[in-house]
Short mmCIF file of C-alpha atoms and ligand atoms in Angstrom, two decimals:
data_model
loop_
_atom_site.label_atom_id
_atom_site.label_comp_id
_atom_site.label_asym_id
_atom_site.label_seq_id
_atom_site.Cartn_x
_atom_site.Cartn_y
_atom_site.Cartn_z
CA MET F 1 -97.69 50.70 -32.63
CA THR F 2 -96.95 53.61 -34.98
CA HIS F 3 -94.50 52.65 -37.70
CA ILE F 4 -92.14 55.47 -38.60
CA THR F 5 -89.71 55.69 -41.50
CA VAL F 6 -86.96 58.30 -41.40
CA ILE F 7 -85.40 59.21 -44.76
CA GLY F 8 -81.81 60.40 -44.33
CA THR F 9 -79.37 59.22 -41.67
CA GLY F 10 -77.31 62.38 -41.24
CA TYR F 11 -77.17 64.17 -37.88
CA VAL F 12 -80.83 65.12 -37.82
CA GLY F 13 -82.23 61.92 -39.38
CA LEU F 14 -80.21 59.51 -37.29
CA VAL F 15 -80.85 61.27 -33.99
CA THR F 16 -84.57 61.48 -34.86
CA ALA F 17 -84.71 57.78 -35.75
CA VAL F 18 -82.88 56.67 -32.62
CA GLY F 19 -84.82 59.09 -30.37
CA LEU F 20 -88.25 58.10 -31.71
CA ALA F 21 -87.38 54.41 -31.32
CA ASP F 22 -86.41 55.15 -27.72
CA PHE F 23 -89.88 56.70 -27.24
CA GLY F 24 -91.19 53.18 -28.00
CA HIS F 25 -92.11 53.54 -31.69
CA LYS F 26 -91.12 51.13 -34.44
CA VAL F 27 -88.63 53.01 -36.62
CA THR F 28 -86.88 52.25 -39.91
CA GLY F 29 -84.00 54.50 -40.93
CA VAL F 30 -83.26 54.71 -44.66
CA ASP F 31 -80.45 56.14 -46.71
CA LEU F 32 -79.28 55.79 -50.30
CA ASP F 33 -75.73 55.43 -48.98
CA THR F 34 -75.45 51.64 -48.59
CA SER F 35 -72.10 51.81 -46.79
CA LYS F 36 -73.70 53.97 -44.09
CA ILE F 37 -76.61 51.56 -43.82
CA SER F 38 -74.35 48.55 -43.32
CA VAL F 39 -72.44 50.41 -40.58
CA LEU F 40 -75.75 51.25 -38.86
CA GLN F 41 -77.05 47.70 -39.18
CA LYS F 42 -74.03 46.62 -37.14
CA GLY F 43 -75.06 49.06 -34.39
CA LYS F 44 -72.24 51.51 -35.16
CA SER F 45 -72.86 55.24 -35.55
CA PRO F 46 -71.34 56.90 -38.63
CA ILE F 47 -71.45 60.23 -36.77
CA TYR F 48 -69.58 61.34 -33.67
CA GLU F 49 -72.29 62.14 -31.16
CA LYS F 50 -72.31 61.65 -27.42
CA GLY F 51 -74.62 58.81 -26.29
CA ILE F 52 -75.91 57.86 -29.73
CA GLU F 53 -74.25 54.48 -30.14
CA GLU F 54 -75.51 53.10 -26.84
CA CYS F 55 -79.09 54.23 -27.63
CA LEU F 56 -78.80 52.89 -31.20
CA GLN F 57 -77.72 49.44 -30.01
CA ARG F 58 -80.34 49.30 -27.26
CA ASN F 59 -83.18 50.00 -29.68
CA ILE F 60 -81.90 47.65 -32.38
CA LYS F 61 -81.72 44.93 -29.72
CA ALA F 62 -85.25 45.69 -28.56
CA GLY F 63 -86.46 45.19 -32.17
CA ARG F 64 -87.72 48.76 -32.48
CA LEU F 65 -85.07 50.08 -34.85
CA ASP F 66 -83.74 48.85 -38.18
CA PHE F 67 -82.03 50.29 -41.24
CA THR F 68 -82.40 49.69 -44.96
CA ALA F 69 -81.37 51.22 -48.27
CA ASP F 70 -84.73 50.24 -49.82
CA ILE F 71 -86.54 53.56 -49.51
CA ALA F 72 -89.66 52.55 -51.48
CA ASP F 73 -90.26 49.52 -49.28
CA ALA F 74 -89.66 51.42 -46.04
CA VAL F 75 -92.01 54.21 -47.15
CA SER F 76 -94.75 51.73 -48.12
CA ARG F 77 -94.77 50.28 -44.56
CA ALA F 78 -94.89 53.60 -42.67
CA ASP F 79 -97.70 55.48 -40.93
CA VAL F 80 -95.44 58.52 -40.64
CA VAL F 81 -92.44 59.35 -42.84
CA PHE F 82 -89.89 61.84 -41.49
CA ILE F 83 -87.72 63.49 -44.16
CA ALA F 84 -84.31 64.63 -42.95
CA VAL F 85 -82.31 64.86 -46.16
CA GLY F 86 -79.68 67.49 -46.89
CA THR F 87 -80.58 70.85 -48.41
CA PRO F 88 -77.06 72.05 -49.26
CA PRO F 89 -76.46 75.58 -50.54
CA ARG F 90 -76.15 76.23 -54.28
CA PRO F 91 -73.43 78.67 -55.37
CA ASP F 92 -75.91 81.60 -55.08
CA GLY F 93 -76.72 80.70 -51.44
CA SER F 94 -80.19 79.32 -52.15
CA ALA F 95 -81.02 75.80 -50.96
CA ASP F 96 -80.66 72.82 -53.29
CA LEU F 97 -83.91 70.88 -52.81
CA SER F 98 -83.25 67.99 -55.20
CA GLN F 99 -82.93 65.34 -52.45
CA LEU F 100 -86.15 66.57 -50.87
CA GLU F 101 -87.97 66.49 -54.21
CA SER F 102 -86.96 62.93 -54.97
CA SER F 103 -88.03 61.88 -51.44
CA MET F 104 -91.44 63.47 -52.10
CA ASP F 105 -91.79 61.63 -55.42
CA CYS F 106 -90.92 58.38 -53.70
CA ILE F 107 -93.53 59.06 -51.00
CA ALA F 108 -96.16 59.97 -53.64
CA ASP F 109 -95.46 56.68 -55.45
CA ASN F 110 -95.16 54.33 -52.49
CA ALA F 111 -96.84 55.62 -49.33
CA ARG F 112 -100.20 54.20 -48.23
CA ASN F 113 -103.15 56.56 -48.10
CA ASN F 114 -103.33 58.65 -44.92
CA THR F 115 -99.57 58.51 -44.39
CA ILE F 116 -98.19 61.67 -42.82
CA ALA F 117 -95.00 63.16 -44.25
CA VAL F 118 -93.00 65.29 -41.83
CA ILE F 119 -90.27 67.53 -43.22
CA LYS F 120 -87.42 68.03 -40.73
CA SER F 121 -84.91 69.41 -43.23
CA THR F 122 -84.40 73.18 -43.14
CA VAL F 123 -86.17 74.47 -46.24
CA PRO F 124 -86.98 77.91 -47.66
CA VAL F 125 -90.31 79.37 -46.62
CA GLY F 126 -93.04 78.06 -48.91
CA THR F 127 -91.30 74.75 -49.66
CA ASN F 128 -93.57 72.55 -47.53
CA ARG F 129 -96.65 73.81 -49.35
CA ARG F 130 -94.94 73.35 -52.72
CA MET F 131 -93.99 69.81 -51.73
CA GLN F 132 -97.61 69.09 -50.80
CA GLU F 133 -98.62 70.25 -54.30
CA ARG F 134 -95.80 68.24 -55.83
CA ILE F 135 -97.11 65.04 -54.24
CA PHE F 136 -100.59 65.62 -55.65
CA LYS F 137 -99.28 66.46 -59.11
CA HIS F 138 -97.06 63.38 -59.08
CA ASN F 139 -99.84 61.07 -57.88
CA PRO F 140 -103.30 62.64 -57.77
CA ALA F 141 -104.67 59.58 -55.95
CA ALA F 142 -102.24 59.96 -53.02
CA LYS F 143 -103.79 61.09 -49.73
CA ILE F 144 -100.81 62.35 -47.81
CA GLU F 145 -100.71 65.17 -45.25
CA LEU F 146 -97.55 67.23 -45.03
CA VAL F 147 -96.15 68.65 -41.79
CA SER F 148 -93.25 71.03 -41.19
CA ASN F 149 -91.39 70.04 -38.00
CA PRO F 150 -88.07 71.92 -37.97
CA GLU F 151 -85.21 70.66 -35.86
CA PHE F 152 -83.20 72.60 -33.29
CA LEU F 153 -80.60 69.96 -32.39
CA ARG F 154 -77.05 71.09 -31.78
CA GLU F 155 -74.23 68.85 -32.95
CA GLY F 156 -72.40 67.36 -30.01
CA ARG F 157 -75.50 67.70 -27.82
CA ALA F 158 -78.02 66.28 -30.26
CA MET F 159 -79.23 63.37 -28.11
CA GLN F 160 -79.66 65.61 -25.07
CA ASP F 161 -81.48 68.18 -27.26
CA PHE F 162 -83.77 65.49 -28.70
CA PHE F 163 -84.91 64.29 -25.28
CA HIS F 164 -84.97 67.75 -23.67
CA PRO F 165 -85.94 70.26 -26.36
CA ASP F 166 -86.79 73.87 -25.52
CA ARG F 167 -89.85 73.55 -27.78
CA ILE F 168 -91.39 71.47 -30.55
CA VAL F 169 -92.59 73.44 -33.58
CA ILE F 170 -95.22 71.83 -35.79
CA GLY F 171 -96.61 73.53 -38.88
CA THR F 172 -99.67 71.90 -40.41
CA ASP F 173 -103.20 72.70 -41.56
CA SER F 174 -104.40 69.16 -40.89
CA GLN F 175 -106.13 68.17 -37.64
CA GLU F 176 -105.44 64.46 -38.32
CA ALA F 177 -101.73 65.15 -38.72
CA ARG F 178 -101.75 67.19 -35.51
CA ASP F 179 -103.37 64.31 -33.59
CA VAL F 180 -100.77 61.82 -34.85
CA LEU F 181 -97.80 64.10 -34.09
CA GLU F 182 -99.17 64.90 -30.64
CA LYS F 183 -99.23 61.18 -29.86
CA LEU F 184 -95.81 60.59 -31.38
CA TYR F 185 -94.16 63.23 -29.18
CA SER F 186 -96.31 62.53 -26.09
CA PRO F 187 -93.33 61.31 -23.96
CA LEU F 188 -92.18 64.95 -23.97
CA ASN F 189 -95.34 65.96 -22.10
CA LEU F 190 -93.84 64.31 -19.03
CA ILE F 191 -91.19 67.04 -18.93
CA SER F 192 -93.66 69.77 -19.98
CA VAL F 193 -92.02 70.62 -23.30
CA PRO F 194 -94.04 73.42 -24.94
CA PHE F 195 -95.53 72.81 -28.40
CA VAL F 196 -95.94 75.57 -30.99
CA TRP F 197 -98.73 74.72 -33.46
CA CYS F 198 -98.75 76.92 -36.53
CA ASN F 199 -99.00 76.92 -40.32
CA MET F 200 -96.19 75.55 -42.47
CA GLU F 201 -94.76 78.93 -43.46
CA THR F 202 -94.53 80.00 -39.83
CA ALA F 203 -92.72 76.80 -38.85
CA GLU F 204 -90.25 77.24 -41.72
CA LEU F 205 -89.53 80.85 -40.79
CA ILE F 206 -89.14 79.99 -37.08
CA LYS F 207 -86.21 77.75 -38.00
CA TYR F 208 -84.40 80.34 -40.14
CA ALA F 209 -85.17 83.18 -37.73
CA SER F 210 -83.80 81.18 -34.77
CA ASN F 211 -80.54 80.24 -36.46
CA ALA F 212 -80.06 83.70 -37.96
CA PHE F 213 -80.69 85.34 -34.60
CA LEU F 214 -78.14 83.10 -32.89
CA ALA F 215 -75.61 83.74 -35.68
CA ALA F 216 -76.20 87.48 -35.22
CA LYS F 217 -75.77 87.13 -31.45
CA VAL F 218 -72.40 85.40 -31.88
CA THR F 219 -71.36 88.03 -34.42
CA PHE F 220 -72.46 90.80 -32.08
CA ILE F 221 -70.34 89.49 -29.20
CA ASN F 222 -67.41 88.96 -31.60
CA GLN F 223 -67.51 92.61 -32.65
CA MET F 224 -67.90 93.76 -29.02
CA SER F 225 -64.92 91.54 -28.21
CA ASN F 226 -62.82 93.14 -30.94
CA LEU F 227 -63.74 96.54 -29.54
CA ALA F 228 -63.11 95.49 -25.93
CA GLU F 229 -59.52 94.56 -26.83
CA VAL F 230 -58.84 98.03 -28.17
CA VAL F 231 -60.58 100.11 -25.49
CA GLY F 232 -59.29 98.08 -22.53
CA ALA F 233 -62.61 96.44 -21.52
CA ASP F 234 -63.02 92.79 -20.50
CA ILE F 235 -65.50 90.96 -22.77
CA HIS F 236 -66.16 88.27 -20.15
CA ALA F 237 -67.50 90.85 -17.73
CA VAL F 238 -69.39 92.58 -20.54
CA ALA F 239 -71.01 89.31 -21.67
CA ARG F 240 -71.77 88.25 -18.12
CA ALA F 241 -73.47 91.51 -17.27
CA MET F 242 -75.37 91.56 -20.57
CA GLY F 243 -76.51 88.01 -19.94
CA MET F 244 -77.94 88.96 -16.55
CA ASP F 245 -80.59 90.89 -18.44
CA GLY F 246 -83.32 88.30 -18.95
CA ARG F 247 -84.19 89.92 -22.27
CA ILE F 248 -80.70 89.11 -23.60
CA SER F 249 -79.80 85.79 -21.82
CA SER F 250 -76.26 84.60 -21.17
CA LYS F 251 -76.12 81.96 -23.90
CA PHE F 252 -74.24 82.39 -27.18
CA LEU F 253 -72.16 85.28 -25.91
CA HIS F 254 -68.75 83.59 -26.17
CA PRO F 255 -66.38 85.34 -28.57
CA GLY F 256 -64.28 83.35 -31.01
CA PRO F 257 -62.87 83.13 -34.54
CA GLY F 258 -66.35 83.27 -36.14
CA TYR F 259 -69.22 80.83 -36.32
CA GLY F 260 -69.11 77.79 -38.61
CA GLY F 261 -70.85 74.46 -39.03
CA SER F 262 -73.41 73.02 -41.38
CA CYS F 263 -76.23 75.33 -40.25
CA PHE F 264 -75.48 78.96 -39.38
CA PRO F 265 -73.47 79.78 -42.54
CA LYS F 266 -75.90 77.92 -44.84
CA ASP F 267 -79.08 79.18 -43.17
CA THR F 268 -78.02 82.83 -42.96
CA ARG F 269 -77.16 82.79 -46.67
CA ALA F 270 -80.43 81.04 -47.51
CA LEU F 271 -82.40 83.58 -45.45
CA ALA F 272 -80.73 86.43 -47.32
CA ALA F 273 -81.63 84.71 -50.62
CA ILE F 274 -85.25 84.23 -49.48
CA GLY F 275 -85.47 87.94 -48.66
CA ASP F 276 -84.00 88.86 -52.06
CA ALA F 277 -86.43 86.53 -53.84
CA HIS F 278 -89.35 88.29 -52.12
CA GLY F 279 -87.92 91.79 -52.49
CA VAL F 280 -87.54 92.19 -48.71
CA ASN F 281 -84.50 93.98 -47.28
CA MET F 282 -82.34 91.52 -45.30
CA SER F 283 -79.45 93.95 -44.75
CA LEU F 284 -78.97 92.94 -41.11
CA ILE F 285 -78.37 89.29 -41.89
CA LYS F 286 -76.17 90.15 -44.88
CA THR F 287 -74.00 92.24 -42.58
CA VAL F 288 -73.76 89.32 -40.15
CA ILE F 289 -72.54 87.05 -42.96
CA GLU F 290 -69.90 89.58 -44.02
CA ALA F 291 -68.79 90.32 -40.45
CA ASN F 292 -68.33 86.61 -39.81
CA GLU F 293 -66.02 86.29 -42.82
CA GLN F 294 -64.02 89.26 -41.51
CA GLN F 295 -63.81 87.64 -38.08
CA LYS F 296 -62.10 84.58 -39.57
CA MET F 297 -59.63 86.75 -41.51
CA ARG F 298 -58.95 88.82 -38.39
CA VAL F 299 -57.22 85.77 -36.88
CA LEU F 300 -54.62 86.02 -39.67
CA ASP F 301 -54.16 89.76 -39.13
CA GLN F 302 -53.62 89.21 -35.41
CA LEU F 303 -51.07 86.46 -35.99
CA LYS F 304 -49.22 88.61 -38.50
CA ALA F 305 -49.17 91.50 -36.04
CA MET F 306 -47.77 89.23 -33.34
CA LEU F 307 -45.21 87.38 -35.49
CA GLY F 308 -44.16 90.08 -37.95
CA SER F 309 -44.34 87.83 -40.99
CA LEU F 310 -45.92 84.38 -41.43
CA THR F 311 -43.43 83.19 -44.05
CA ASP F 312 -41.55 80.07 -42.91
CA LYS F 313 -42.99 80.33 -39.41
CA ASN F 314 -43.99 77.10 -37.63
CA ILE F 315 -47.61 77.48 -36.56
CA ALA F 316 -49.28 74.92 -34.28
CA VAL F 317 -53.05 75.01 -34.81
CA LEU F 318 -55.01 73.37 -31.99
CA GLY F 319 -58.71 72.79 -32.76
CA LEU F 320 -60.07 72.17 -36.23
CA ALA F 321 -63.73 71.26 -35.60
CA PHE F 322 -66.17 74.18 -35.96
CA LYS F 323 -66.89 73.75 -32.23
CA SER F 324 -65.98 71.26 -29.52
CA GLU F 325 -67.60 67.82 -29.06
CA THR F 326 -67.87 67.19 -32.79
CA ASP F 327 -65.69 65.88 -35.62
CA ASP F 328 -67.46 68.21 -38.06
CA ILE F 329 -65.32 70.71 -39.97
CA ARG F 330 -67.97 72.06 -42.33
CA GLU F 331 -67.43 75.82 -42.73
CA ALA F 332 -65.09 75.71 -39.72
CA PRO F 333 -62.96 78.86 -39.24
CA SER F 334 -59.95 76.50 -39.22
CA LEU F 335 -60.42 75.84 -42.97
CA THR F 336 -60.09 79.52 -43.87
CA VAL F 337 -57.30 80.15 -41.39
CA VAL F 338 -55.14 77.14 -42.32
CA ARG F 339 -55.57 77.77 -46.07
CA GLU F 340 -54.49 81.39 -45.57
CA LEU F 341 -51.53 80.36 -43.41
CA LEU F 342 -50.35 77.97 -46.14
CA ARG F 343 -50.85 80.67 -48.77
CA ALA F 344 -48.62 82.93 -46.67
CA SER F 345 -45.95 80.16 -46.72
CA ALA F 346 -46.24 79.30 -43.04
CA ARG F 347 -45.54 75.70 -41.94
CA VAL F 348 -48.63 74.39 -40.24
CA THR F 349 -48.97 71.51 -37.76
CA VAL F 350 -52.53 70.67 -36.75
CA HIS F 351 -54.23 68.81 -33.92
CA ASP F 352 -57.83 68.06 -33.01
CA PRO F 353 -59.16 65.33 -30.70
CA ALA F 354 -61.88 64.29 -33.18
CA ALA F 355 -61.78 66.17 -36.47
CA MET F 356 -58.25 65.49 -37.70
CA ASP F 357 -59.17 62.84 -40.30
CA ASN F 358 -61.95 64.96 -41.74
CA PHE F 359 -59.67 67.98 -41.89
CA CYS F 360 -56.73 66.19 -43.51
CA LYS F 361 -59.05 64.82 -46.20
CA VAL F 362 -59.92 68.39 -47.20
CA ILE F 363 -56.47 69.93 -46.74
CA PRO F 364 -53.94 67.12 -47.32
CA ASN F 365 -50.17 67.21 -46.89
CA LEU F 366 -50.32 68.87 -43.50
CA THR F 367 -48.35 67.73 -40.51
CA ALA F 368 -50.93 66.14 -38.23
CA ALA F 369 -49.77 65.74 -34.63
CA SER F 370 -50.95 62.83 -32.53
CA SER F 371 -51.26 64.96 -29.40
CA SER F 372 -51.63 68.63 -28.62
CA TYR F 373 -48.15 68.79 -27.06
CA MET F 374 -46.63 67.06 -30.11
CA ALA F 375 -48.09 69.80 -32.30
CA LEU F 376 -46.13 72.37 -30.30
CA GLU F 377 -42.64 70.98 -31.01
CA ASN F 378 -40.56 73.88 -32.37
CA ALA F 379 -43.60 76.07 -32.96
CA ASP F 380 -43.13 79.80 -33.36
CA ALA F 381 -46.77 80.38 -32.56
CA LEU F 382 -49.65 78.50 -30.97
CA LEU F 383 -53.10 79.21 -32.37
CA ILE F 384 -56.21 77.80 -30.64
CA LEU F 385 -59.39 77.75 -32.73
CA THR F 386 -61.75 75.29 -30.96
CA ASP F 387 -62.80 75.23 -27.30
CA TRP F 388 -62.03 71.57 -26.59
CA ASN F 389 -61.84 70.85 -22.87
CA GLU F 390 -58.48 69.10 -23.23
CA TYR F 391 -56.91 72.41 -24.31
CA ARG F 392 -58.13 74.05 -21.09
CA SER F 393 -55.78 71.89 -19.07
CA LEU F 394 -52.66 72.40 -21.19
CA ASP F 395 -49.66 73.12 -18.98
CA LEU F 396 -47.94 76.39 -19.90
CA ARG F 397 -44.66 75.09 -18.54
CA ILE F 398 -44.69 72.22 -21.05
CA ILE F 399 -45.91 74.55 -23.81
CA ALA F 400 -42.92 76.82 -23.11
CA GLU F 401 -40.54 73.83 -23.25
CA LYS F 402 -41.90 72.55 -26.55
CA MET F 403 -42.22 75.82 -28.46
CA ARG F 404 -39.28 77.71 -29.88
CA GLY F 405 -41.25 80.95 -30.05
CA ARG F 406 -43.47 82.66 -27.50
CA VAL F 407 -46.56 83.76 -29.45
CA ILE F 408 -49.97 82.43 -28.36
CA LEU F 409 -53.28 83.42 -29.98
CA ASP F 410 -56.08 81.84 -27.97
CA THR F 411 -59.22 82.81 -29.92
CA ARG F 412 -61.52 80.83 -27.58
CA ASN F 413 -59.98 81.96 -24.28
CA VAL F 414 -59.35 78.41 -23.09
CA LEU F 415 -55.83 78.59 -21.64
CA ASN F 416 -55.13 79.14 -17.99
CA LYS F 417 -53.43 82.55 -18.00
CA SER F 418 -51.79 82.47 -14.57
CA LEU F 419 -48.30 81.59 -15.85
CA ILE F 420 -48.35 83.58 -19.11
CA LYS F 421 -46.07 86.31 -17.72
CA GLU F 422 -43.73 83.93 -15.93
CA TYR F 423 -42.84 82.27 -19.24
CA ASN F 424 -42.77 85.55 -21.18
CA PHE F 425 -45.45 84.54 -23.64
CA ILE F 426 -46.72 87.12 -26.10
CA TYR F 427 -50.35 86.24 -25.49
CA ARG F 428 -53.64 87.39 -26.99
CA GLY F 429 -57.05 86.05 -26.13
CA SER F 430 -60.40 87.29 -27.41
CA GLY F 431 -61.88 90.43 -25.92
CA TYR F 432 -59.50 91.54 -23.18
CA ARG F 433 -55.92 92.56 -22.52
CA LEU F 434 -53.63 90.71 -20.20
CA ASP F 435 -52.13 93.50 -18.09
C1 UGA U 1 -77.14 75.22 -34.66
C2 UGA U 1 -78.26 75.60 -33.68
O1 UGA U 1 -77.70 75.96 -32.42
C3 UGA U 1 -79.26 74.44 -33.48
O2 UGA U 1 -80.34 74.86 -32.66
C4 UGA U 1 -79.80 74.04 -34.85
O3 UGA U 1 -80.67 72.93 -34.76
C5 UGA U 1 -78.65 73.66 -35.76
O4 UGA U 1 -77.74 74.78 -35.89
C6 UGA U 1 -79.22 73.30 -37.11
O5 UGA U 1 -79.82 74.16 -37.76
O6 UGA U 1 -79.20 72.10 -37.46
P1 UGA U 1 -74.88 73.76 -34.46
O7 UGA U 1 -74.62 74.15 -35.88
O8 UGA U 1 -74.72 72.34 -34.05
O9 UGA U 1 -76.41 74.15 -34.05
O10 UGA U 1 -73.89 74.62 -33.59
P2 UGA U 1 -73.98 75.74 -32.45
O11 UGA U 1 -73.74 75.13 -31.14
O12 UGA U 1 -75.21 76.55 -32.60
O13 UGA U 1 -72.71 76.63 -32.84
C7 UGA U 1 -72.63 77.28 -34.10
C8 UGA U 1 -71.34 78.06 -34.22
O14 UGA U 1 -71.36 79.22 -33.38
C9 UGA U 1 -70.07 77.29 -33.83
O15 UGA U 1 -69.04 77.58 -34.74
C10 UGA U 1 -69.74 77.81 -32.44
O16 UGA U 1 -68.37 77.72 -32.11
C11 UGA U 1 -70.17 79.27 -32.59
N1 UGA U 1 -70.49 79.89 -31.28
C12 UGA U 1 -71.58 79.52 -30.58
C13 UGA U 1 -69.64 80.88 -30.79
O17 UGA U 1 -68.61 81.24 -31.42
N2 UGA U 1 -69.96 81.47 -29.61
C14 UGA U 1 -71.06 81.12 -28.89
O18 UGA U 1 -71.29 81.73 -27.81
C15 UGA U 1 -71.89 80.11 -29.38
#
């Protein structure tokens, strides 16, 4: 049985550890954060992710999955070490690789010969090769092959994505490493998942190019949506017809208040920094980054236009997570929008089915409502920022009863519009006009 150690128990690391254990491998998850490890040892997931806790408990019970904070020991017992540590952005947008470097040093010091180290973290092009060199400099006797295996999991659908990926990308120069990885992922052959074998630099660039392309696609539809509102077109029909073209595809064409999360903002900035470092023009991606910032601020402009002034207005903000099905608020549009609302002296009441605690830790002293309807009490305006399903079924009659004003800005187009006119709402969605 292959023994795998996964360093890092964030979204990527934990899902990888749980998923590989479910494939039948023996997996040890490690993290420096001892409080996280003790939660995991009890079979509880520190992250909000559909299906993870059940899979976690099943594999712990089967004796295939355990967790420890002793990284050196876990590394010394592994045939394959996956590295899924954070690579957060530095102030200049470039990636901070310090966690990755210390993982490499630990592997160089403790791994057995012929261990394979697989980097899952998103890292600037050239990093895998530099890490390979770093291991040899640190311990010239170490015989460790490095592999770049970028991850394409989406938060909220990470378990589903792990077991049904569109593709597996593996960058390595080593035939031995390829053989081991092929065996490790062999359960995916049953569902004919395609494998892309390439060098490390290609694998690294595939990850950045994929995220940057998707960020650009979202930004593109957001700008088309802004235009549609002004010229009297319907963005839903535009997106639907565009998506019928197989070259475009219908996914990632939903307009909104701008993309957020722990990946698109960080990876687009890192890609721009990589281009700058190599003297290559990355103007397209820089424009995407700027347009996304404008998209968030546009929410404020729209609200101002609808309300007159924001001062002393009661604003109910529904949806704080950067997207639905997650409690993650990293780089969420809600952070920018709520901060700006407070700066404009509005009174803000917030609600989110999952992300409220995380949000109130970052922006304290807000009124946090225990239900979406509670948030609407006496509101002058309702602002929807996340496409949670529970907001789709909100009853406009009850909304009208609760609110004292009539302004609704539905940036994700989730509300049922049939009764908007009956209750005299001043309504704006994204990308169309309600005639
Ligand atoms: C993204 C990628 O989709 C994953 O493939 C990748 O593995 C991951 O980053 C990563 O690098 O780790 P994620 O950040 O979980 O996944 O979120 P997405 O579902 O891609 O959404 C990103 C943002 O775009 C969200 O704010 C979402 O609301 C927004 N979005 C997405 C739209 O506004 N419209 C769309 O049509 C799609």
